[in-house]
XYZ file of C-alpha atoms in Angstrom:
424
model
C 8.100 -19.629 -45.097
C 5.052 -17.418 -44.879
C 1.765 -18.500 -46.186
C -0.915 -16.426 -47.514
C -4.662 -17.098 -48.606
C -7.720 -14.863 -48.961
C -11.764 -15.502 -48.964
C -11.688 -14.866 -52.167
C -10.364 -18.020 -53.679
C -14.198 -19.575 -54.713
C -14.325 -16.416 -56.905
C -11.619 -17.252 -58.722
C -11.859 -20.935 -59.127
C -15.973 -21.085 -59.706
C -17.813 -22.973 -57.110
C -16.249 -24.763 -54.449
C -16.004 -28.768 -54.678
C -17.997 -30.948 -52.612
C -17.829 -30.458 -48.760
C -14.889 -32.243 -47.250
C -14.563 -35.323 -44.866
C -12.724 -33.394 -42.713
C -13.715 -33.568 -39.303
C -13.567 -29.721 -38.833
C -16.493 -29.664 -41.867
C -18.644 -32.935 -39.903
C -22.354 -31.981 -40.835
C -21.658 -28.381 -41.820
C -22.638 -28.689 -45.934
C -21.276 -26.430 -47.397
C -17.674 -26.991 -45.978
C -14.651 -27.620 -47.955
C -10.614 -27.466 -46.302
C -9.677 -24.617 -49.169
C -5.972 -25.301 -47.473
C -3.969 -26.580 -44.673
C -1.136 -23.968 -43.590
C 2.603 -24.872 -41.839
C 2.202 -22.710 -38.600
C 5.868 -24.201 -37.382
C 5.970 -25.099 -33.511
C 4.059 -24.776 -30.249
C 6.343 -24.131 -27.015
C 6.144 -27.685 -26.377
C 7.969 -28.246 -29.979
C 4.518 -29.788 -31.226
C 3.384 -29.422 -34.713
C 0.925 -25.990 -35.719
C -1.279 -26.499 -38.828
C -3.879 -23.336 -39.577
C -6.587 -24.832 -41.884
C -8.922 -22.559 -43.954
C -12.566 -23.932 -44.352
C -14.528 -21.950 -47.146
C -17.882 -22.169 -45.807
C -20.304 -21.081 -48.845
C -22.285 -18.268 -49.236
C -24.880 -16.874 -46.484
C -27.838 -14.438 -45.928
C -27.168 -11.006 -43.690
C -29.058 -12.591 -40.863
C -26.962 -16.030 -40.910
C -23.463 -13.761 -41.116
C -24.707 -12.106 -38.026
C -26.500 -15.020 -36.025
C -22.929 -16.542 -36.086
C -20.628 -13.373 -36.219
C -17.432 -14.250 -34.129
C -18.091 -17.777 -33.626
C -18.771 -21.469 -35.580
C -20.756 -21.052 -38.577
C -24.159 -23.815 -38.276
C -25.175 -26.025 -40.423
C -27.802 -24.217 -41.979
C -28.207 -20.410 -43.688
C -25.577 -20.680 -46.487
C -25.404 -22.597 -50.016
C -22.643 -23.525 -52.011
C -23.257 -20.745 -54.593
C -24.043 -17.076 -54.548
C -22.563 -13.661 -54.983
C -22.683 -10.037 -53.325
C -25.315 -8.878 -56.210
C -27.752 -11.421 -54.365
C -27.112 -9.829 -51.304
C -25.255 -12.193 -49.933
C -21.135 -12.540 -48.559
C -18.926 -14.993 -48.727
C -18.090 -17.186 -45.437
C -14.720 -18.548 -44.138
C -13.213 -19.685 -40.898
C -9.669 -20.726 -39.900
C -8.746 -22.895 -37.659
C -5.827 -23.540 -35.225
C -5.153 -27.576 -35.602
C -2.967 -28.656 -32.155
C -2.121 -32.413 -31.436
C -3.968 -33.717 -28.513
C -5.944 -30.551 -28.630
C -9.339 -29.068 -29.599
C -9.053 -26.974 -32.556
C -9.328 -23.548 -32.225
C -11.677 -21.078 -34.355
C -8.622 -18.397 -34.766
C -11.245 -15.939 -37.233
C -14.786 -16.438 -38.325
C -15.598 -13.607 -41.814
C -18.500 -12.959 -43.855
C -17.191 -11.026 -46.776
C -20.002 -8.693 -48.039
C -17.515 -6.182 -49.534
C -16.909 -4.402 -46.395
C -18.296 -0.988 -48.181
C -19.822 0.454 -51.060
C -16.649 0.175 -53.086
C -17.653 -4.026 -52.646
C -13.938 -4.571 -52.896
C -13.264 -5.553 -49.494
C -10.645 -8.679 -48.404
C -9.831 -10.640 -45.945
C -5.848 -11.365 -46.490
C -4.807 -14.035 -43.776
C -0.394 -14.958 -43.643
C 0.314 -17.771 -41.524
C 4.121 -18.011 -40.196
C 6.108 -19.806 -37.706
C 3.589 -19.481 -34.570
C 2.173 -16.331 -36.187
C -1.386 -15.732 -37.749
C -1.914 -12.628 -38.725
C -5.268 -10.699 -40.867
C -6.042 -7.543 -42.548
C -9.417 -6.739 -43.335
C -9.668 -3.995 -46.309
C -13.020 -2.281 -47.022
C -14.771 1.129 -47.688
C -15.786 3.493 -50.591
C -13.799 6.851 -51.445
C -12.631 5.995 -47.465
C -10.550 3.223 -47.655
C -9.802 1.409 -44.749
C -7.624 -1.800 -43.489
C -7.246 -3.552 -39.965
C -4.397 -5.517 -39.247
C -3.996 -7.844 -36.716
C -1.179 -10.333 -35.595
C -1.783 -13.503 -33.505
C 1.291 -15.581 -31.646
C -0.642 -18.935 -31.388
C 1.558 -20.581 -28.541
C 0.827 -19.120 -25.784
C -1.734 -17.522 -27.753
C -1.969 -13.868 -27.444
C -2.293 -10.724 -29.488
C 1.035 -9.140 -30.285
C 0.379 -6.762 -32.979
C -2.803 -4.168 -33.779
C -3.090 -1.638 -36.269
C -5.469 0.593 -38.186
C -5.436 2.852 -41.508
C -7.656 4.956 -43.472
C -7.316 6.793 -46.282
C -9.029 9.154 -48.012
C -8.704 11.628 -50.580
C -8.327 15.466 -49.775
C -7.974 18.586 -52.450
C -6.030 16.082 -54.613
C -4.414 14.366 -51.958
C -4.256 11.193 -50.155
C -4.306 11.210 -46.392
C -3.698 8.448 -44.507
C -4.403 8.217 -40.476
C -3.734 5.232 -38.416
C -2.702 3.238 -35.450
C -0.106 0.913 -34.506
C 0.840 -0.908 -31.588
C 3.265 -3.627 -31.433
C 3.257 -5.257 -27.934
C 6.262 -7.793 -28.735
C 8.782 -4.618 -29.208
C 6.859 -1.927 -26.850
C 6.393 0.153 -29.218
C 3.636 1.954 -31.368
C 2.603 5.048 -33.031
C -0.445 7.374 -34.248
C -0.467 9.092 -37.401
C -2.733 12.037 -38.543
C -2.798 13.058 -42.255
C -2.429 16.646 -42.941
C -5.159 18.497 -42.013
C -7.682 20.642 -44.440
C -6.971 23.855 -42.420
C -8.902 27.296 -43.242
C -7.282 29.609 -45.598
C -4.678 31.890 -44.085
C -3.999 28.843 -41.562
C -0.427 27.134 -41.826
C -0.644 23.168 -41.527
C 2.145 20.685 -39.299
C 1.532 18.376 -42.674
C 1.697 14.491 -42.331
C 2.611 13.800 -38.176
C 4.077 10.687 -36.859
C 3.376 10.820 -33.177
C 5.009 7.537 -30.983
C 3.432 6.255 -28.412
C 5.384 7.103 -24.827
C 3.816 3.653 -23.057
C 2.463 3.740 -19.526
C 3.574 0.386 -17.953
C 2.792 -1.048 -14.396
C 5.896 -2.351 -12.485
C 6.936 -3.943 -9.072
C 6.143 -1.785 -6.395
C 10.057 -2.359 -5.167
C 10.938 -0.875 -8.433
C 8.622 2.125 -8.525
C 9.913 2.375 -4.299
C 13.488 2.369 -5.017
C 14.552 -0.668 -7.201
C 14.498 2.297 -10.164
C 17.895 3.064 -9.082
C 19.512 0.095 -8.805
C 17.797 -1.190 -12.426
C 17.600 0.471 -15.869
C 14.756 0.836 -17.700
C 15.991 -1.988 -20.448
C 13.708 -2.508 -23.275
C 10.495 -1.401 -21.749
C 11.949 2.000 -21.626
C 11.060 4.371 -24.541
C 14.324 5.616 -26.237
C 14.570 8.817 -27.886
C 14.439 8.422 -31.551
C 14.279 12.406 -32.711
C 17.080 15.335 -32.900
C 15.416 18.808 -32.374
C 19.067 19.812 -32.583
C 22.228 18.991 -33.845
C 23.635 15.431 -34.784
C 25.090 12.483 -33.439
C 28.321 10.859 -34.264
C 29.357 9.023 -31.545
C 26.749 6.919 -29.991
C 28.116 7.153 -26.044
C 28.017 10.858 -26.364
C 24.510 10.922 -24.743
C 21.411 8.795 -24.755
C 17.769 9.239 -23.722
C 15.090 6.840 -22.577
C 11.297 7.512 -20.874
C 8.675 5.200 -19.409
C 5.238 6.153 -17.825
C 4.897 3.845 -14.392
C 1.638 5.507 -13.514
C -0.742 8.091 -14.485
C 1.804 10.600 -12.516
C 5.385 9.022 -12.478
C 7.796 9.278 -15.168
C 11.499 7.366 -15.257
C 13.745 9.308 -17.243
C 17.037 7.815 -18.028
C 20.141 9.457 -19.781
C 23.889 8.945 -20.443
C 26.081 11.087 -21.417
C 30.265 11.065 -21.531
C 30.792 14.933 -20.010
C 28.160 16.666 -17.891
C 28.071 20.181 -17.472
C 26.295 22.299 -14.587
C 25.686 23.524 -12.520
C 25.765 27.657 -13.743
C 23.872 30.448 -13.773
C 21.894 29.801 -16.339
C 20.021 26.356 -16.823
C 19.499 26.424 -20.451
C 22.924 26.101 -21.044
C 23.758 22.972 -18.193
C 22.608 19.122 -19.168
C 18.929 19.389 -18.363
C 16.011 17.546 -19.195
C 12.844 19.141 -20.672
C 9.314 18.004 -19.806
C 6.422 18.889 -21.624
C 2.487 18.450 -20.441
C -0.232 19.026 -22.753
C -3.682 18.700 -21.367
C -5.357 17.069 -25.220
C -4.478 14.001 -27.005
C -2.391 15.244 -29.514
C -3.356 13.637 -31.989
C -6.751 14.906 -31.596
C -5.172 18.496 -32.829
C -5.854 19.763 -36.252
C -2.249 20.962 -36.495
C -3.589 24.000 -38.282
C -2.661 27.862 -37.448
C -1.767 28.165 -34.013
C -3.172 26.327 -30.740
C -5.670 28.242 -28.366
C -4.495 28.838 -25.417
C -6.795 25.462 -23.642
C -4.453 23.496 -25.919
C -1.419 25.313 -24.858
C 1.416 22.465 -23.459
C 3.470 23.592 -20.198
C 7.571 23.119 -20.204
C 9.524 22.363 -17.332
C 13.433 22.176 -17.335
C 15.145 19.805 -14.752
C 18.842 20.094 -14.245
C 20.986 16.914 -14.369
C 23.388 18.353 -12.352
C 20.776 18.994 -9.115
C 17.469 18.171 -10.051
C 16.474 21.657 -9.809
C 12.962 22.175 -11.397
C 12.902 25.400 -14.062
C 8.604 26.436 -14.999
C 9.451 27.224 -18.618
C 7.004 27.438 -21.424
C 3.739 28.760 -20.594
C 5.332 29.614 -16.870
C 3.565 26.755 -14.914
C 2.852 27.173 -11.643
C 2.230 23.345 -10.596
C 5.397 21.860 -9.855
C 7.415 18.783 -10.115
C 8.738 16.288 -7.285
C 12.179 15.128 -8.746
C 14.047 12.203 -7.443
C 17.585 11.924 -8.856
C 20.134 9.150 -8.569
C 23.086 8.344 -10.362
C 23.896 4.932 -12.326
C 25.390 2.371 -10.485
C 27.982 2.228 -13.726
C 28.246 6.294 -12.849
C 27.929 7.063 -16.582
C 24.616 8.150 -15.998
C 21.812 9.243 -13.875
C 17.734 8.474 -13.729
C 15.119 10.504 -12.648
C 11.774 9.552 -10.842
C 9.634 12.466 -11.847
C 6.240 12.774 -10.040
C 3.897 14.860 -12.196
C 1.169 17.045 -12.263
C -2.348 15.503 -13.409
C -4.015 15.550 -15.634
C -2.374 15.170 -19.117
C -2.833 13.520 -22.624
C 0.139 15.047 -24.428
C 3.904 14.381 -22.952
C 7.401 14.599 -24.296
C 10.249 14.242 -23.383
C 13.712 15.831 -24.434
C 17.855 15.556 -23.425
C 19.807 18.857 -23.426
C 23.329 17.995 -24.122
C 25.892 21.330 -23.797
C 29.501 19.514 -23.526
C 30.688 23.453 -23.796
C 28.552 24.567 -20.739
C 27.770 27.692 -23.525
C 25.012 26.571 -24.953
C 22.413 23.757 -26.358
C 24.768 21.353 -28.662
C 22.655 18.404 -28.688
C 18.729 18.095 -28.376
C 17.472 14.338 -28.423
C 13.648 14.104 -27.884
C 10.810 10.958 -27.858
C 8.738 12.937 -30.535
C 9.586 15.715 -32.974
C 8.634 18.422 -30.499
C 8.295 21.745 -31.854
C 7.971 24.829 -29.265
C 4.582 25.114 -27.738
C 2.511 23.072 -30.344
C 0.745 20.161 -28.320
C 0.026 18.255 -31.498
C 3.881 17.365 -31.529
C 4.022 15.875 -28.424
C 3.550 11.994 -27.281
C -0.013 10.571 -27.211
C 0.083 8.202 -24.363
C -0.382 3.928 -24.451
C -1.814 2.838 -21.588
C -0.974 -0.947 -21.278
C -3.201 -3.022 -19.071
C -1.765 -5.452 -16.745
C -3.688 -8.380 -18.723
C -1.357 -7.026 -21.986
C 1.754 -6.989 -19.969
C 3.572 -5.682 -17.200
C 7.618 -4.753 -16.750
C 9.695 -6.442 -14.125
C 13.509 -6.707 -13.267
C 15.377 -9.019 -14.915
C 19.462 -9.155 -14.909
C 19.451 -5.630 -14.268
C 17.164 -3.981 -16.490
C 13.474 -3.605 -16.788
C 11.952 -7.045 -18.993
C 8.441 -6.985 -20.671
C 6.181 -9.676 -18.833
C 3.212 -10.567 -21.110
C 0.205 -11.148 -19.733
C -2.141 -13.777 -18.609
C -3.156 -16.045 -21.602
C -6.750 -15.831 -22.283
C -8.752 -18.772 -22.292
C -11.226 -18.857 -25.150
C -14.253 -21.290 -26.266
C -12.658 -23.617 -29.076
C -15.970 -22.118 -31.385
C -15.786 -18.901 -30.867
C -12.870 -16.725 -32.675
C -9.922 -15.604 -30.807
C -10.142 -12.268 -33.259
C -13.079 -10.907 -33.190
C -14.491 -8.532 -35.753
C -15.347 -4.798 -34.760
């Protein structure tokens, strides 16, 4: 069962009561427990309690004296209101047995904008604590974060804003989610100049960069697949699938210049005379974050993405769209279950803009089939995957049964006063 509270509780129910006995609130007047939250288990099968303290009201220079950390005992009073200048303080504690409790967030709601409507909207779930922050004007604006408290790390980030345009509301944000490996940007339509054509609304995923063994970036790639911490294709640019085993697509970044490519298929074709109509995969390079792209009228030609083609059959590398003259190294090795083959694809730096696409032509006449990690559309770089670099402190990818296994990170130790999440 999920549980949800927000800073603005005193608001509703008048002035808070009397500061509690709780230990957490020991000399810290104003301090009451506004509730005590079921955060389920730790790994250890102990008990998780969150408990949110509503701290009062404090000046602009208390709120930032202690922003991110333990409120003091002094520089707030039980009542007050934004009018006076003042916001509204709250903290929220991780209670462990055996442990120090744990400042999980520290806030000072002010409003968070000239609208003055700003929240702070915390849910607390089995080993989950997770917070979105609202706030703005006409620009509306929420952060979302998600906290697993044992081992405590950060799984999932996001942003959005919103704003209104000729009428319209457009929405841009960020999301990463490091649990499932995946993420995306998205970019509102743009206001483009008259006589310009807009993309509209664009989702753009994430295609993660990822460091791995250096026996599996050696040669361990083609022994192991690329299991969950490969990217799998998720867009047709042609066609339609009805049977699942007819063919399959999954990327991964490994460095700044080597992509895994894995794909399946149940009838290969190639090779012929003419590559566009063999199994091939298609590579494209752009040297802009795409999502940095207005998406209105055409690209100039310093935007312009580059298109390779790489034949299943071979590994022969075909320069393509915007005839490239850098080439790729292409390492090629079939599944050990010989329904499919991976490529190790060394590539030409730098870039900011990749995608990734699987030709399927069971008829060895033409394209049937066209799976791709983003909805790529010919030669517009806003289309194409912005790249998530993941730190090895986030995680890392090893081998496990097989296949390639997410490896979270080092646990960070923090101060038991100051906030794991910390406020931008």
């Amino acid at each position: 069962m999920n549980a949800t509270a927000t800073v603005l509780v005193f608001s509703l129910l008048g002035a808070p009561p009397a500061s509690s006995q709780d230990p957490l609130c020991a000399k810290r007047e104003p301090c009451t427990v506004v509730e005590t939250l079921d955060a389920g288990k730790d790994a250890q099968g102990r008990p998780l309690q969150v408990k949110h303290l509503g701290l009062g009201w404090a000046d602009q220079e208390t709120s930032e004296k202690y922003l991110g950390r333990k409120f003091g005992p002094g520089g707030r009073k039980a009542e007050g209101s934004q009018a006076e200048g003042l916001c509204e303080a709250a903290e929220w504690w991780l209670v462990r047995p055996s442990q120090p409790a744990q400042l999980l967030l520290s806030v000072c709601n002010n409003g968070y904008g000239g609208a003055g409507v700003g929240e702070d909207s915390v849910t607390v779930s089995d080993n989950r604590f997770s917070h979105d922050q609202t706030g703005g004007s006409r620009q509306r604006w929420t952060v979302s974060r998600t906290l697993q408290l044992s081992p405590m790390r950060l799984v999932i980030e996001g942003h959005r804003a919103s704003d209104m345009v000729d009428g319209e509301i457009k929405e841009d944000g960020v999301y990463w989610d490091l649990e499932q490996f995946r993420g995306e940007v998205v970019r509102g339509a743009h206001a483009c100049a008259p006589g310009e054509s807009s993309l509209g609304e664009r989702t753009l995923p994430y295609l993660p960069q990822v460091q791995v063994d250096k026996a599996y970036l050696e040669g361990g790639w083609k022994q192991a697949g690329l299991g969950a911490c490969g990217f799998e294709s998720g867009h047709f640019l042609l066609g339609n699938q009805t049977d699942v085993k007819d063919a399959a697509l999954k990327a991964l970044l490994v460095a700044p210049d080597t992509l895994l490519v894995e794909v399946r298929d149940d009838k290969w074709t190639g090779p012929s005379a003419k590559w566009l109509n063999d199994d091939h995969v298609e590579l494209w390079l752009a040297p802009h974050p795409p999502q940095d792209i207005t998406g209105c009228g055409k690209p100039p030609g310093a935007l312009l993405p580059s298109q390779w083609g790489i034949r299943i059959a071979d590994g022969k590398v075909f320069p393509a769209f915007g005839s490239p003259t850098q080439t790729l190294q292409v390492e090629r090795a079939q599944m050990p279950d010989k329904k499919g083959y991976r490529l190790k694809l060394k590539l030409p730096t730098p870039f900011q803009g990749i995608s990734v696409v699987y030709s399927d032509s069971d008829s060895g006449k033409k394209q049937e089939l066209m799976l791709a990690t983003s909805a790529v559309k010919f030669g517009r770089p806003e289309t194409l995957n912005p790249v998530r670099v993941v730190s090895p402190a986030e995680a890392t990818c090893a081998v496990k049964n097989g296949q390639l296994t997410l490896v979270p990170g080092p646990v960070k130790k923090t101060e038991p006063d100051v906030a794991v999440l910390q406020m931008e």
